[in-house]
Short mmCIF file of C-alpha atoms in Angstrom, two decimals:
data_model
loop_
_atom_site.label_atom_id
_atom_site.label_comp_id
_atom_site.label_asym_id
_atom_site.label_seq_id
_atom_site.Cartn_x
_atom_site.Cartn_y
_atom_site.Cartn_z
CA MET B 1 133.53 137.80 100.67
CA GLY B 2 135.38 136.96 103.89
CA LEU B 3 132.99 139.12 105.90
CA LEU B 4 130.00 137.43 104.28
CA SER B 5 131.38 133.94 105.06
CA PHE B 6 132.06 134.98 108.68
CA TYR B 7 128.53 136.33 109.02
CA LEU B 8 126.96 133.13 107.63
CA ILE B 9 129.08 130.91 109.92
CA SER B 10 128.25 132.99 112.99
CA GLN B 11 124.52 132.90 112.18
CA SER B 12 124.65 129.12 111.70
CA VAL B 13 126.38 128.66 115.06
CA TYR B 14 123.76 130.95 116.69
CA LEU B 15 120.86 128.99 115.19
CA ILE B 16 122.36 125.64 116.27
CA LYS B 17 122.87 126.93 119.82
CA ARG B 18 119.36 128.35 119.85
CA LYS B 19 117.91 125.03 118.68
CA PHE B 20 119.74 123.04 121.35
CA TYR B 21 118.83 125.66 123.98
CA ASP B 22 115.15 125.49 123.06
CA LYS B 23 115.24 121.69 123.19
CA SER B 24 116.93 121.67 126.60
CA LYS B 25 114.52 124.32 127.87
CA LEU B 26 111.53 122.34 126.58
CA LYS B 27 112.94 119.16 128.14
CA LEU B 28 113.49 120.95 131.45
CA LYS B 29 109.93 122.31 131.35
CA TYR B 30 108.60 118.84 130.55
CA ASN B 31 110.55 117.32 133.44
CA ASN B 32 109.30 120.06 135.76
CA ASN B 33 105.72 119.35 134.72
CA ILE B 34 106.25 115.64 135.35
CA ASN B 35 107.72 116.41 138.76
CA ILE B 36 104.80 118.71 139.61
CA ASN B 37 102.26 116.10 138.50
CA MET B 38 104.08 113.39 140.44
CA GLU B 39 104.18 115.66 143.49
CA LYS B 40 100.45 116.34 143.18
CA GLN B 41 99.72 112.63 142.82
CA SER B 42 101.98 111.92 145.78
CA ASN B 43 100.16 114.53 147.89
CA LEU B 44 96.76 113.15 146.88
CA GLY B 45 97.95 109.63 147.61
CA SER B 46 99.26 110.64 151.04
CA ILE B 47 95.93 112.32 151.82
CA SER B 48 93.88 109.30 150.68
CA ASN B 49 96.01 107.04 152.91
CA SER B 50 96.20 109.42 155.86
CA GLY B 51 94.65 108.08 159.04
CA PRO B 52 94.22 111.47 160.80
CA ILE B 53 92.55 113.09 157.77
CA SER B 54 90.18 110.15 157.32
CA ILE B 55 89.34 110.29 161.04
CA LEU B 56 88.64 114.05 160.92
CA SER B 57 86.46 113.66 157.83
CA TYR B 58 84.55 110.82 159.44
CA CYS B 59 83.93 112.90 162.58
CA ILE B 60 82.54 115.87 160.63
CA SER B 61 80.34 113.73 158.38
CA SER B 62 78.99 111.61 161.26
CA ILE B 63 78.03 114.72 163.23
CA LEU B 64 76.24 116.16 160.21
CA MET B 65 74.51 112.85 159.51
CA THR B 66 73.26 112.38 163.07
CA VAL B 67 71.94 115.90 163.44
CA THR B 68 70.28 115.86 160.02
CA ASN B 69 68.54 112.53 160.61
CA LYS B 70 67.32 113.65 164.01
CA TYR B 71 65.94 116.81 162.43
CA VAL B 72 64.09 114.91 159.70
CA LEU B 73 62.73 112.09 161.88
CA SER B 74 61.73 114.21 164.85
CA GLY B 75 60.96 117.53 163.22
CA PHE B 76 58.23 116.48 160.78
CA SER B 77 56.50 113.48 162.48
CA PHE B 78 58.09 111.34 159.79
CA ASN B 79 57.46 107.57 159.95
CA LEU B 80 58.52 106.31 156.49
CA ASN B 81 62.01 105.34 157.66
CA PHE B 82 62.72 102.81 154.92
CA PHE B 83 61.71 105.33 152.26
CA LEU B 84 63.90 108.03 153.83
CA LEU B 85 66.90 105.68 153.80
CA ALA B 86 66.17 104.72 150.18
CA VAL B 87 66.18 108.41 149.23
CA GLN B 88 69.53 108.80 150.97
CA CYS B 89 71.01 105.92 148.99
CA ILE B 90 69.57 107.24 145.71
CA VAL B 91 71.02 110.71 146.34
CA CYS B 92 74.36 109.07 147.13
CA ILE B 93 74.37 107.05 143.86
CA VAL B 94 73.36 110.10 141.79
CA THR B 95 76.09 112.18 143.45
CA ILE B 96 78.97 109.77 142.91
CA GLY B 97 77.69 108.95 139.40
CA SER B 98 77.80 112.66 138.51
CA LEU B 99 81.30 113.00 139.95
CA LYS B 100 82.44 110.01 137.91
CA SER B 101 80.95 111.41 134.69
CA PHE B 102 82.95 114.61 135.21
CA GLY B 103 86.13 112.59 135.75
CA ILE B 104 86.54 113.70 139.37
CA ILE B 105 86.33 110.22 140.86
CA THR B 106 86.39 106.67 139.55
CA TYR B 107 85.06 103.31 140.71
CA ARG B 108 84.47 99.85 139.30
CA GLN B 109 81.74 99.08 136.84
CA PHE B 110 78.87 97.00 138.18
CA ASN B 111 79.68 93.30 138.20
CA SER B 112 76.98 90.74 139.03
CA ASP B 113 79.44 88.29 140.62
CA GLU B 114 80.86 90.99 142.89
CA ALA B 115 77.32 92.14 143.69
CA LYS B 116 76.37 88.62 144.84
CA LYS B 117 79.42 88.47 147.08
CA TRP B 118 78.72 91.95 148.47
CA SER B 119 74.95 91.46 148.99
CA PRO B 120 75.28 90.24 152.62
CA ILE B 121 77.07 93.50 153.43
CA ALA B 122 74.18 95.44 151.87
CA PHE B 123 71.65 93.61 154.05
CA LEU B 124 73.75 94.38 157.13
CA LEU B 125 73.99 98.03 156.06
CA VAL B 126 70.20 98.23 155.75
CA ALA B 127 69.82 96.64 159.18
CA MET B 128 72.33 99.09 160.66
CA ILE B 129 70.91 102.31 159.22
CA TYR B 130 67.28 101.30 159.78
CA THR B 131 67.78 100.38 163.45
CA ALA B 132 69.80 103.57 163.91
CA SER B 133 66.96 105.66 162.44
CA LYS B 134 64.44 103.97 164.76
CA ALA B 135 66.68 104.44 167.81
CA ILE B 136 67.33 108.12 167.16
CA GLN B 137 63.62 108.64 166.52
CA TYR B 138 62.81 107.65 170.12
CA LEU B 139 65.99 108.64 171.97
CA SER B 140 67.69 111.99 172.43
CA ILE B 141 70.99 112.56 170.64
CA PRO B 142 73.11 112.47 173.85
CA VAL B 143 71.59 109.13 174.97
CA TYR B 144 71.86 107.70 171.44
CA THR B 145 75.51 108.66 171.12
CA ILE B 146 76.46 107.31 174.56
CA PHE B 147 74.82 103.91 173.95
CA LYS B 148 76.52 103.75 170.54
CA ASN B 149 79.77 103.21 172.45
CA LEU B 150 78.69 99.66 173.23
CA THR B 151 79.30 98.82 169.57
CA ILE B 152 83.02 99.30 170.16
CA ILE B 153 83.12 96.45 172.66
CA LEU B 154 81.43 94.09 170.21
CA ILE B 155 83.78 95.09 167.38
CA ALA B 156 86.88 94.78 169.56
CA TYR B 157 86.09 91.18 170.52
CA GLY B 158 85.05 90.48 166.94
CA GLU B 159 88.52 91.56 165.84
CA VAL B 160 90.01 89.22 168.44
CA LEU B 161 88.14 86.30 166.86
CA TRP B 162 88.54 87.24 163.18
CA PHE B 163 91.71 89.32 162.81
CA GLY B 164 93.91 88.17 165.69
CA GLY B 165 93.43 91.28 167.79
CA SER B 166 93.91 91.52 171.54
CA VAL B 167 92.30 93.30 174.47
CA THR B 168 94.63 94.64 177.17
CA SER B 169 93.67 95.42 180.76
CA MET B 170 93.62 99.15 180.01
CA THR B 171 91.37 98.58 177.01
CA LEU B 172 89.07 96.51 179.19
CA GLY B 173 89.00 99.39 181.68
CA SER B 174 87.84 101.76 178.94
CA PHE B 175 85.10 99.30 178.03
CA LEU B 176 83.89 99.28 181.65
CA LEU B 177 83.77 103.08 181.57
CA MET B 178 81.70 102.92 178.37
CA VAL B 179 79.22 100.58 180.06
CA LEU B 180 79.12 102.88 183.10
CA SER B 181 78.40 105.93 180.94
CA SER B 182 75.54 104.04 179.27
CA VAL B 183 74.07 103.08 182.65
CA ILE B 184 74.28 106.71 183.83
CA ALA B 185 72.61 107.90 180.61
CA TRP B 186 69.84 105.32 181.03
CA TYR B 187 69.23 106.33 184.65
CA GLY B 188 69.08 110.04 183.83
CA ASP B 189 66.83 109.44 180.83
CA THR B 190 64.31 107.28 182.71
CA ALA B 191 64.33 109.59 185.74
CA ASN B 192 63.42 112.50 183.46
CA ALA B 193 60.44 110.62 181.95
CA SER B 194 57.28 112.30 183.27
CA THR B 195 54.62 109.86 181.99
CA THR B 196 54.25 106.15 181.38
CA ALA B 197 53.89 106.77 177.63
CA THR B 198 57.20 108.64 177.57
CA LEU B 199 58.91 105.82 179.46
CA TYR B 200 57.43 103.28 177.05
CA GLU B 201 58.85 105.21 174.06
CA LEU B 202 62.26 105.29 175.76
CA TYR B 203 62.32 101.51 176.16
CA ILE B 204 61.36 101.12 172.50
CA GLY B 205 64.33 103.33 171.67
CA TYR B 206 66.61 101.23 173.90
CA PHE B 207 65.48 98.07 172.12
CA TRP B 208 66.32 99.52 168.71
CA MET B 209 69.61 100.85 170.12
CA PHE B 210 70.80 97.42 171.27
CA VAL B 211 69.79 95.85 167.95
CA ASN B 212 71.69 98.63 166.20
CA CYS B 213 74.84 97.91 168.22
CA PHE B 214 74.91 94.28 167.04
CA ALA B 215 74.01 95.23 163.45
CA SER B 216 76.71 97.92 163.35
CA ALA B 217 79.38 95.56 164.69
CA ALA B 218 78.44 92.87 162.19
CA PHE B 219 78.45 95.38 159.31
CA VAL B 220 81.89 96.82 160.16
CA LEU B 221 83.53 93.43 160.70
CA PHE B 222 82.06 91.77 157.62
CA MET B 223 82.83 94.81 155.46
CA ARG B 224 86.45 94.89 156.58
CA LYS B 225 86.85 91.20 155.80
CA ARG B 226 85.19 91.57 152.40
CA ILE B 227 87.31 94.63 151.51
CA LYS B 228 90.45 92.58 152.14
CA LEU B 229 89.16 89.79 149.88
CA THR B 230 87.89 91.98 147.01
CA ASN B 231 90.48 94.79 147.27
CA PHE B 232 87.67 97.34 147.00
CA LYS B 233 88.59 101.01 147.10
CA ASP B 234 86.56 103.65 148.94
CA PHE B 235 84.22 104.57 146.08
CA ASP B 236 83.83 100.90 145.09
CA THR B 237 82.56 100.16 148.58
CA MET B 238 80.35 103.23 148.56
CA PHE B 239 78.89 102.36 145.14
CA TYR B 240 78.01 98.74 145.96
CA ASN B 241 76.76 99.53 149.48
CA ASN B 242 74.25 102.11 148.30
CA LEU B 243 73.27 100.54 144.98
CA LEU B 244 72.46 97.15 146.50
CA SER B 245 70.62 98.77 149.43
CA ILE B 246 68.13 100.68 147.24
CA PRO B 247 65.93 97.70 146.15
CA ILE B 248 66.01 96.25 149.68
CA LEU B 249 64.88 99.55 151.19
CA LEU B 250 62.19 100.27 148.59
CA ILE B 251 60.70 96.76 148.82
CA SER B 252 60.77 96.96 152.63
CA SER B 253 59.10 100.37 152.52
CA PHE B 254 56.21 99.23 150.32
CA ILE B 255 55.71 96.03 152.35
CA PHE B 256 56.13 97.19 155.95
CA GLU B 257 55.28 100.91 155.88
CA ASN B 258 51.91 102.60 155.64
CA TRP B 259 51.41 104.15 152.19
CA SER B 260 47.78 105.13 152.66
CA ALA B 261 46.69 108.58 151.53
CA GLU B 262 46.23 109.70 155.13
CA ASN B 263 49.74 108.64 156.19
CA VAL B 264 51.35 110.14 153.08
CA ALA B 265 49.56 113.41 153.83
CA LEU B 266 50.85 113.19 157.43
CA ASN B 267 54.45 112.67 156.28
CA PHE B 268 54.24 115.27 153.51
CA PRO B 269 51.83 117.94 154.78
CA GLU B 270 50.88 120.58 152.29
CA ASP B 271 52.08 123.52 154.36
CA ASN B 272 55.67 122.25 154.71
CA ARG B 273 55.92 119.65 151.93
CA PHE B 274 58.82 121.41 150.27
CA ALA B 275 60.71 121.66 153.57
CA THR B 276 60.20 117.93 154.21
CA ILE B 277 61.47 116.94 150.76
CA ALA B 278 64.40 119.36 151.04
CA ALA B 279 65.33 117.90 154.43
CA MET B 280 65.24 114.38 152.98
CA VAL B 281 67.54 115.38 150.13
CA LEU B 282 69.85 117.14 152.59
CA SER B 283 70.02 114.03 154.75
CA GLY B 284 70.83 112.06 151.58
CA ALA B 285 73.64 114.46 150.74
CA SER B 286 75.05 114.07 154.25
CA SER B 287 74.89 110.29 153.83
CA VAL B 288 77.33 110.64 150.91
CA GLY B 289 79.95 111.95 153.32
CA ILE B 290 79.36 109.36 156.02
CA SER B 291 79.24 106.50 153.52
CA TYR B 292 82.56 107.44 151.92
CA CYS B 293 84.34 108.42 155.14
CA SER B 294 83.27 105.22 156.89
CA ALA B 295 84.83 103.03 154.19
CA TRP B 296 87.86 105.34 154.02
CA CYS B 297 88.46 105.23 157.77
CA VAL B 298 88.04 101.44 157.97
CA ARG B 299 90.48 100.95 155.08
CA VAL B 300 93.36 103.12 156.36
CA THR B 301 92.96 102.36 160.09
CA SER B 302 91.15 99.44 161.70
CA SER B 303 87.53 98.71 162.40
CA THR B 304 88.04 99.18 166.16
CA THR B 305 89.83 102.51 165.64
CA TYR B 306 87.02 103.55 163.32
CA SER B 307 84.48 102.84 166.03
CA MET B 308 86.59 104.50 168.70
CA VAL B 309 86.77 107.67 166.65
CA GLY B 310 83.00 107.54 166.61
CA ALA B 311 83.12 107.35 170.40
CA LEU B 312 85.44 110.34 170.73
CA ASN B 313 83.25 112.53 168.55
CA LYS B 314 80.25 111.69 170.71
CA LEU B 315 81.06 114.79 172.78
CA PRO B 316 80.33 117.37 170.03
CA ILE B 317 77.40 115.25 168.79
CA ALA B 318 75.91 115.11 172.28
CA LEU B 319 76.44 118.83 172.76
CA SER B 320 74.67 119.51 169.46
CA GLY B 321 71.69 117.55 170.78
CA LEU B 322 71.65 119.63 173.95
CA ILE B 323 71.85 122.87 171.96
CA PHE B 324 69.59 122.27 168.94
CA PHE B 325 67.03 119.70 170.09
CA GLU B 326 66.29 120.68 173.70
CA ALA B 327 67.47 117.39 175.17
CA ALA B 328 67.25 117.04 178.94
CA VAL B 329 70.15 118.82 180.66
CA ASN B 330 70.75 117.45 184.16
CA PHE B 331 73.52 116.04 186.30
CA TRP B 332 73.11 112.52 184.91
CA SER B 333 73.08 113.49 181.22
CA VAL B 334 76.16 115.70 181.56
CA SER B 335 77.94 113.04 183.66
CA SER B 336 77.24 110.32 181.10
CA ILE B 337 78.70 112.46 178.32
CA PHE B 338 81.80 113.21 180.43
CA VAL B 339 82.36 109.56 181.43
CA GLY B 340 81.87 108.46 177.82
CA PHE B 341 84.46 110.97 176.64
CA ILE B 342 86.94 109.82 179.33
CA ALA B 343 86.36 106.25 178.18
CA GLY B 344 87.31 107.28 174.66
CA LEU B 345 90.51 108.94 175.86
CA VAL B 346 91.48 105.90 177.95
CA TYR B 347 90.89 103.65 174.98
CA ALA B 348 92.97 105.89 172.70
CA VAL B 349 95.91 105.75 175.13
CA ALA B 350 95.51 101.97 175.48
CA LYS B 351 95.60 101.45 171.71
CA GLN B 352 98.63 103.74 171.40
CA ARG B 353 100.54 101.72 173.99
CA GLN B 354 99.47 98.48 172.35
CA GLN B 355 100.71 99.62 168.94
CA LYS B 356 103.99 100.82 170.46
CA GLN B 357 104.58 97.44 172.11
CA ALA B 358 103.74 95.64 168.87
CA SER B 359 106.21 97.77 166.89
CA GLN B 360 108.96 97.18 169.45
CA SER B 361 108.39 93.41 169.40
CA THR B 362 108.79 93.33 165.60
CA LEU B 363 112.15 95.17 165.64
CA PRO B 364 115.12 92.89 164.81
CA SER B 365 117.34 92.16 167.79
CA SER B 366 121.10 92.73 167.47
CA LYS B 367 123.46 89.97 168.51
#
């Protein structure tokens, strides 16, 4: 009887210990899972707010976008630019809509009041991407990328007026180098023109390039101001930019572009129709990256830094034009690329010094 009582007591103690052990083990596992999830969310949050990662992503996507557009517009005698840009926006909306349905990303539902407030940005986006497509249609990639640097100057002084920015003497020096690189690129491009018709096409490209510089600066500055007012996230900006641009582009295409049977057959020839459509879809897919990374980079850095990053990655973009599209390779073209790259480095150093001085001036002084 004593042995039986001892056995029952010992088993009861064992079961109680086991119960508390299982509870503590389950609680520890639950806490570990919470910590892991919090660590993952923290890592994702640090990535989404990381300036260097956003800059690298923007560089890769902008290179892909430029090369793809040049391939489509110059490789197939394509002249339906508005329609091409509409396809890019449609592919972008379908892509992010699919990602949202799978729970991978999220963005705001469409709101008519927000759409009205964002519509000026959409018009500026259409102006920017259309003028860019026209400029790159007539100009080589190296010349296009060098002249794109002029946008930085416009944005920098726009930030001075709107966001209280400043331009130091070193920054001004980098701007002068950017203008010099553009002049060298222009001289080399016009000197390489063999006929009057070729020179005429170059000047058309320069016209569209200058219009694009002003449109790009206006788009970046207005978008940054609107993001601050609406607190839009990256995919919110991407969603509204592309959705509101689709009707503008389609209406513009049907009004201003030639949709005759002969021109449609020219743009979509029977022998390479599939290749043309595939290239359009590919350019649309690449626009997803540039659309997201542009908004991402502007949000976590500044609009001038965003544009300067675009200037620094002009070197690989220009080299891709020399390699893949048989752009003119001479002393002037190579010199313009080199001077433009030096201008980007000088500007980067100037901004770093400016930020360092600003951080030191905000430090509390000890008495």
